[in-house]
Amino acid sequence: VIVAGTFFPAGSSRAIPARASLEGKTLRISDETGAVLVEFPLRQVRASSRLGNVRRRIELPDGSRFETEDNDGIDALFQSGGRYPRGAVLHWLESSYKWVVASVALAALSITLTIMYGLPAAALWLAERTPHRIAVTISEQSLQTLDRLALHRSQLDPADMHKVRILFARISAAGKQGKSGYRLMFRDGGAVGPNAFSLPDGTVIMTDQLYRLVRRDDELEGVFGHEIAHVDRRHALQLAYEGSLLPVAIALITGDASQFGQVATVLPLMLLQSHYSRGFEQQADDDSAVMMRRIGGDPAAMAALLERLDKEICGGKECAPGWLASHPATTERISRLRQEGKSQLPRSR
Ligand SMILES: [Zn+2]
């Protein structure tokens, strides 16, 4: 490649018509007769950035310079010497509308990803840093709201309650916070129907209607394990925080707990409508299976209860019966739990 231009010797105002060429990795500037004016290794030479059609300037180590309007020639010269002058890539990007379209698409994608992963990640971060006393306050207010709006005093007889408490104690010993970290409360679910849910402070609420559907003890243990897993993984806080990230962040930073009032208002409704994502439900099912194994129970027992709920309440149709509200995923949950049950067999031999 030979590039025509003008040579300006160091410390001189003379302008000499010249040519730049490459000899191996050496840049050679020669005059019109072919006599060599200067020669330098290409890596010691600096080329100005390419900016539209502005003349390019090549600065040489001895203070002399070479200027040309042949932008493409300079780029070709540097590239054949294995170097990319500054600005070349930028120019290439600017001149390619496809890259403009691509970068707009990339920006849109990154905003979507921030919403999909950024918000839940922020909610998890805050949930993990929520002090226990705040979890207690949110839970107490939520339970008050639930009792006012939807739940009634349990009708279970004391003998049944006693039996259920023993089951709850067994499985809660396998939870992260240990036996004393959780408490069970009984309620008549009324229109809420068969349901169980947990509050951030470790309170698990079971409705009488759910109890009446249970046929085996380990079905109930599986349900409690599932609810305890929601507590351990701070799912309720995450769910509530995703809807009110800013007030929660402010409350945690300033220590102004009154900001959590909003959380206590939205949480009960979210719990009643089972707003948990499929991912959260799967995590809770998996954790429950682990806990069931730890106490020597059948991890797949809960699957039978899920199936019964599905059949008796929905009759196989799409419906949202409380604990099953993530209905489209129910069949998947059942087969996952059954899989857990099978994988247990070789270990117990
Ligand atoms: Zn759940």
PDB file of N, CA, C and O in Angstrom, residues 61-105:
ATOM      1  N   PRO A  61       8.370   9.581  15.594  1.00  0.00           N
ATOM      2  CA  PRO A  61       9.111   9.725  16.865  1.00  0.00           C
ATOM      3  C   PRO A  61      10.072  10.912  16.880  1.00  0.00           C
ATOM      4  O   PRO A  61      10.338  11.476  17.938  1.00  0.00           O
ATOM      5  N   ASP A  62      10.605  11.344  15.719  1.00  0.00           N
ATOM      6  CA  ASP A  62      11.579  12.445  15.742  1.00  0.00           C
ATOM      7  C   ASP A  62      10.922  13.815  15.688  1.00  0.00           C
ATOM      8  O   ASP A  62      11.594  14.839  15.588  1.00  0.00           O
ATOM      9  N   GLY A  63       9.558  13.858  15.749  1.00  0.00           N
ATOM     10  CA  GLY A  63       8.860  15.144  15.761  1.00  0.00           C
ATOM     11  C   GLY A  63       8.362  15.547  14.383  1.00  0.00           C
ATOM     12  O   GLY A  63       7.638  16.531  14.256  1.00  0.00           O
ATOM     13  N   SER A  64       8.755  14.839  13.366  1.00  0.00           N
ATOM     14  CA  SER A  64       8.234  15.135  12.030  1.00  0.00           C
ATOM     15  C   SER A  64       6.851  14.516  11.889  1.00  0.00           C
ATOM     16  O   SER A  64       6.419  13.731  12.736  1.00  0.00           O
ATOM     17  N   ARG A  65       6.142  14.908  10.811  1.00  0.00           N
ATOM     18  CA  ARG A  65       4.799  14.312  10.625  1.00  0.00           C
ATOM     19  C   ARG A  65       4.455  14.182   9.150  1.00  0.00           C
ATOM     20  O   ARG A  65       5.053  14.839   8.276  1.00  0.00           O
ATOM     21  N   PHE A  66       3.509  13.321   8.921  1.00  0.00           N
ATOM     22  CA  PHE A  66       3.036  13.048   7.575  1.00  0.00           C
ATOM     23  C   PHE A  66       1.524  13.222   7.591  1.00  0.00           C
ATOM     24  O   PHE A  66       0.840  12.721   8.477  1.00  0.00           O
ATOM     25  N   GLU A  67       0.991  14.005   6.619  1.00  0.00           N
ATOM     26  CA  GLU A  67      -0.452  14.224   6.591  1.00  0.00           C
ATOM     27  C   GLU A  67      -1.026  13.805   5.255  1.00  0.00           C
ATOM     28  O   GLU A  67      -0.365  13.952   4.213  1.00  0.00           O
ATOM     29  N   THR A  68      -2.268  13.295   5.306  1.00  0.00           N
ATOM     30  CA  THR A  68      -2.886  12.846   4.056  1.00  0.00           C
ATOM     31  C   THR A  68      -4.404  12.925   4.155  1.00  0.00           C
ATOM     32  O   THR A  68      -4.969  12.947   5.255  1.00  0.00           O
ATOM     33  N   GLU A  69      -5.045  13.011   2.985  1.00  0.00           N
ATOM     34  CA  GLU A  69      -6.515  12.971   2.954  1.00  0.00           C
ATOM     35  C   GLU A  69      -7.005  11.560   2.662  1.00  0.00           C
ATOM     36  O   GLU A  69      -8.197  11.296   2.675  1.00  0.00           O
ATOM     37  N   ASP A  70      -6.049  10.659   2.415  1.00  0.00           N
ATOM     38  CA  ASP A  70      -6.401   9.278   2.047  1.00  0.00           C
ATOM     39  C   ASP A  70      -6.628   8.435   3.318  1.00  0.00           C
ATOM     40  O   ASP A  70      -5.767   7.669   3.728  1.00  0.00           O
ATOM     41  N   ASN A  71      -7.821   8.625   3.902  1.00  0.00           N
ATOM     42  CA  ASN A  71      -8.146   7.918   5.147  1.00  0.00           C
ATOM     43  C   ASN A  71      -8.120   6.404   4.990  1.00  0.00           C
ATOM     44  O   ASN A  71      -7.579   5.689   5.828  1.00  0.00           O
ATOM     45  N   ASP A  72      -8.737   5.922   3.904  1.00  0.00           N
ATOM     46  CA  ASP A  72      -8.787   4.471   3.691  1.00  0.00           C
ATOM     47  C   ASP A  72      -7.376   3.918   3.500  1.00  0.00           C
ATOM     48  O   ASP A  72      -7.057   2.825   3.981  1.00  0.00           O
ATOM     49  N   GLY A  73      -6.515   4.716   2.798  1.00  0.00           N
ATOM     50  CA  GLY A  73      -5.136   4.286   2.566  1.00  0.00           C
ATOM     51  C   GLY A  73      -4.392   4.086   3.885  1.00  0.00           C
ATOM     52  O   GLY A  73      -3.703   3.086   4.079  1.00  0.00           O
ATOM     53  N   ILE A  74      -4.551   5.062   4.811  1.00  0.00           N
ATOM     54  CA  ILE A  74      -3.874   4.970   6.110  1.00  0.00           C
ATOM     55  C   ILE A  74      -4.360   3.744   6.881  1.00  0.00           C
ATOM     56  O   ILE A  74      -3.572   2.975   7.439  1.00  0.00           O
ATOM     57  N   ASP A  75      -5.696   3.543   6.886  1.00  0.00           N
ATOM     58  CA  ASP A  75      -6.241   2.373   7.590  1.00  0.00           C
ATOM     59  C   ASP A  75      -5.685   1.085   6.995  1.00  0.00           C
ATOM     60  O   ASP A  75      -5.287   0.168   7.725  1.00  0.00           O
ATOM     61  N   ALA A  76      -5.636   1.046   5.644  1.00  0.00           N
ATOM     62  CA  ALA A  76      -5.136  -0.168   4.977  1.00  0.00           C
ATOM     63  C   ALA A  76      -3.663  -0.388   5.315  1.00  0.00           C
ATOM     64  O   ALA A  76      -3.222  -1.509   5.568  1.00  0.00           O
ATOM     65  N   LEU A  77      -2.908   0.713   5.355  1.00  0.00           N
ATOM     66  CA  LEU A  77      -1.479   0.626   5.653  1.00  0.00           C
ATOM     67  C   LEU A  77      -1.240   0.063   7.053  1.00  0.00           C
ATOM     68  O   LEU A  77      -0.440  -0.850   7.248  1.00  0.00           O
ATOM     69  N   PHE A  78      -1.957   0.624   8.023  1.00  0.00           N
ATOM     70  CA  PHE A  78      -1.800   0.155   9.398  1.00  0.00           C
ATOM     71  C   PHE A  78      -2.260  -1.286   9.549  1.00  0.00           C
ATOM     72  O   PHE A  78      -1.645  -2.076  10.251  1.00  0.00           O
ATOM     73  N   GLN A  79      -3.373  -1.608   8.887  1.00  0.00           N
ATOM     74  CA  GLN A  79      -3.888  -2.966   9.017  1.00  0.00           C
ATOM     75  C   GLN A  79      -2.942  -3.992   8.407  1.00  0.00           C
ATOM     76  O   GLN A  79      -2.752  -5.069   8.963  1.00  0.00           O
ATOM     77  N   SER A  80      -2.325  -3.632   7.276  1.00  0.00           N
ATOM     78  CA  SER A  80      -1.402  -4.608   6.676  1.00  0.00           C
ATOM     79  C   SER A  80      -0.155  -4.745   7.543  1.00  0.00           C
ATOM     80  O   SER A  80       0.542  -5.743   7.484  1.00  0.00           O
ATOM     81  N   GLY A  81       0.100  -3.739   8.409  1.00  0.00           N
ATOM     82  CA  GLY A  81       1.203  -3.851   9.364  1.00  0.00           C
ATOM     83  C   GLY A  81       0.740  -4.474  10.672  1.00  0.00           C
ATOM     84  O   GLY A  81       1.476  -4.483  11.644  1.00  0.00           O
ATOM     85  N   GLY A  82      -0.491  -4.940  10.729  1.00  0.00           N
ATOM     86  CA  GLY A  82      -0.992  -5.623  11.920  1.00  0.00           C
ATOM     87  C   GLY A  82      -1.480  -4.679  12.993  1.00  0.00           C
ATOM     88  O   GLY A  82      -1.629  -5.064  14.140  1.00  0.00           O
ATOM     89  N   ARG A  83      -1.746  -3.420  12.649  1.00  0.00           N
ATOM     90  CA  ARG A  83      -2.230  -2.477  13.665  1.00  0.00           C
ATOM     91  C   ARG A  83      -3.519  -1.827  13.217  1.00  0.00           C
ATOM     92  O   ARG A  83      -3.784  -1.680  12.035  1.00  0.00           O
ATOM     93  N   TYR A  84      -4.324  -1.451  14.178  1.00  0.00           N
ATOM     94  CA  TYR A  84      -5.560  -0.745  13.870  1.00  0.00           C
ATOM     95  C   TYR A  84      -5.454   0.652  14.447  1.00  0.00           C
ATOM     96  O   TYR A  84      -5.360   0.812  15.657  1.00  0.00           O
ATOM     97  N   PRO A  85      -5.391   1.661  13.587  1.00  0.00           N
ATOM     98  CA  PRO A  85      -5.283   3.015  14.122  1.00  0.00           C
ATOM     99  C   PRO A  85      -6.533   3.376  14.911  1.00  0.00           C
ATOM    100  O   PRO A  85      -7.610   2.887  14.627  1.00  0.00           O
ATOM    101  N   ARG A  86      -6.337   4.228  15.935  1.00  0.00           N
ATOM    102  CA  ARG A  86      -7.480   4.642  16.749  1.00  0.00           C
ATOM    103  C   ARG A  86      -8.549   5.260  15.863  1.00  0.00           C
ATOM    104  O   ARG A  86      -8.244   5.967  14.896  1.00  0.00           O
ATOM    105  N   GLY A  87      -9.784   4.982  16.187  1.00  0.00           N
ATOM    106  CA  GLY A  87     -10.872   5.595  15.447  1.00  0.00           C
ATOM    107  C   GLY A  87     -11.379   4.740  14.308  1.00  0.00           C
ATOM    108  O   GLY A  87     -12.461   4.959  13.803  1.00  0.00           O
ATOM    109  N   ALA A  88     -10.578   3.764  13.902  1.00  0.00           N
ATOM    110  CA  ALA A  88     -10.991   2.955  12.755  1.00  0.00           C
ATOM    111  C   ALA A  88     -12.259   2.176  13.080  1.00  0.00           C
ATOM    112  O   ALA A  88     -13.203   2.137  12.297  1.00  0.00           O
ATOM    113  N   VAL A  89     -12.284   1.570  14.278  1.00  0.00           N
ATOM    114  CA  VAL A  89     -13.445   0.760  14.658  1.00  0.00           C
ATOM    115  C   VAL A  89     -14.666   1.652  14.830  1.00  0.00           C
ATOM    116  O   VAL A  89     -15.768   1.337  14.383  1.00  0.00           O
ATOM    117  N   LEU A  90     -14.426   2.818  15.469  1.00  0.00           N
ATOM    118  CA  LEU A  90     -15.512   3.765  15.683  1.00  0.00           C
ATOM    119  C   LEU A  90     -16.128   4.171  14.353  1.00  0.00           C
ATOM    120  O   LEU A  90     -17.340   4.179  14.180  1.00  0.00           O
ATOM    121  N   HIS A  91     -15.272   4.466  13.396  1.00  0.00           N
ATOM    122  CA  HIS A  91     -15.760   4.875  12.087  1.00  0.00           C
ATOM    123  C   HIS A  91     -16.577   3.760  11.440  1.00  0.00           C
ATOM    124  O   HIS A  91     -17.627   3.978  10.869  1.00  0.00           O
ATOM    125  N   TRP A  92     -16.063   2.536  11.610  1.00  0.00           N
ATOM    126  CA  TRP A  92     -16.743   1.391  11.030  1.00  0.00           C
ATOM    127  C   TRP A  92     -18.138   1.225  11.658  1.00  0.00           C
ATOM    128  O   TRP A  92     -19.132   0.980  10.981  1.00  0.00           O
ATOM    129  N   LEU A  93     -18.210   1.440  13.001  1.00  0.00           N
ATOM    130  CA  LEU A  93     -19.498   1.328  13.685  1.00  0.00           C
ATOM    131  C   LEU A  93     -20.465   2.393  13.193  1.00  0.00           C
ATOM    132  O   LEU A  93     -21.606   2.118  12.902  1.00  0.00           O
ATOM    133  N   GLU A  94     -19.938   3.635  13.115  1.00  0.00           N
ATOM    134  CA  GLU A  94     -20.798   4.754  12.741  1.00  0.00           C
ATOM    135  C   GLU A  94     -21.366   4.573  11.340  1.00  0.00           C
ATOM    136  O   GLU A  94     -22.485   4.962  11.065  1.00  0.00           O
ATOM    137  N   SER A  95     -20.553   3.975  10.493  1.00  0.00           N
ATOM    138  CA  SER A  95     -20.972   3.899   9.104  1.00  0.00           C
ATOM    139  C   SER A  95     -21.853   2.688   8.842  1.00  0.00           C
ATOM    140  O   SER A  95     -22.291   2.472   7.744  1.00  0.00           O
ATOM    141  N   SER A  96     -22.116   1.916   9.891  1.00  0.00           N
ATOM    142  CA  SER A  96     -22.924   0.728   9.666  1.00  0.00           C
ATOM    143  C   SER A  96     -24.242   0.846  10.422  1.00  0.00           C
ATOM    144  O   SER A  96     -24.293   0.732  11.633  1.00  0.00           O
ATOM    145  N   TYR A  97     -25.336   1.095   9.710  1.00  0.00           N
ATOM    146  CA  TYR A  97     -26.619   1.299  10.387  1.00  0.00           C
ATOM    147  C   TYR A  97     -27.073   0.039  11.108  1.00  0.00           C
ATOM    148  O   TYR A  97     -27.807   0.072  12.077  1.00  0.00           O
ATOM    149  N   LYS A  98     -26.583  -1.115  10.637  1.00  0.00           N
ATOM    150  CA  LYS A  98     -26.969  -2.363  11.293  1.00  0.00           C
ATOM    151  C   LYS A  98     -26.526  -2.355  12.752  1.00  0.00           C
ATOM    152  O   LYS A  98     -27.203  -2.878  13.635  1.00  0.00           O
ATOM    153  N   TRP A  99     -25.370  -1.737  12.981  1.00  0.00           N
ATOM    154  CA  TRP A  99     -24.888  -1.672  14.359  1.00  0.00           C
ATOM    155  C   TRP A  99     -25.722  -0.717  15.196  1.00  0.00           C
ATOM    156  O   TRP A  99     -25.875  -0.914  16.388  1.00  0.00           O
ATOM    157  N   VAL A 100     -26.270   0.293  14.553  1.00  0.00           N
ATOM    158  CA  VAL A 100     -27.142   1.214  15.282  1.00  0.00           C
ATOM    159  C   VAL A 100     -28.390   0.464  15.712  1.00  0.00           C
ATOM    160  O   VAL A 100     -28.803   0.505  16.870  1.00  0.00           O
ATOM    161  N   VAL A 101     -28.969  -0.280  14.772  1.00  0.00           N
ATOM    162  CA  VAL A 101     -30.162  -1.071  15.077  1.00  0.00           C
ATOM    163  C   VAL A 101     -29.839  -2.079  16.178  1.00  0.00           C
ATOM    164  O   VAL A 101     -30.574  -2.236  17.151  1.00  0.00           O
ATOM    165  N   ALA A 102     -28.694  -2.728  16.036  1.00  0.00           N
ATOM    166  CA  ALA A 102     -28.310  -3.745  17.017  1.00  0.00           C
ATOM    167  C   ALA A 102     -28.134  -3.140  18.404  1.00  0.00           C
ATOM    168  O   ALA A 102     -28.543  -3.741  19.400  1.00  0.00           O
ATOM    169  N   SER A 103     -27.549  -1.922  18.479  1.00  0.00           N
ATOM    170  CA  SER A 103     -27.320  -1.365  19.810  1.00  0.00           C
ATOM    171  C   SER A 103     -28.613  -0.899  20.455  1.00  0.00           C
ATOM    172  O   SER A 103     -28.765  -0.975  21.662  1.00  0.00           O
ATOM    173  N   VAL A 104     -29.580  -0.455  19.633  1.00  0.00           N
ATOM    174  CA  VAL A 104     -30.892  -0.113  20.188  1.00  0.00           C
ATOM    175  C   VAL A 104     -31.540  -1.377  20.758  1.00  0.00           C
ATOM    176  O   VAL A 104     -32.064  -1.389  21.880  1.00  0.00           O
ATOM    177  N   ALA A 105     -31.461  -2.477  20.006  1.00  0.00           N
ATOM    178  CA  ALA A 105     -32.026  -3.748  20.465  1.00  0.00           C
ATOM    179  C   ALA A 105     -31.337  -4.205  21.750  1.00  0.00           C
ATOM    180  O   ALA A 105     -31.986  -4.669  22.686  1.00  0.00           O
TER     181      ALA A 105
END
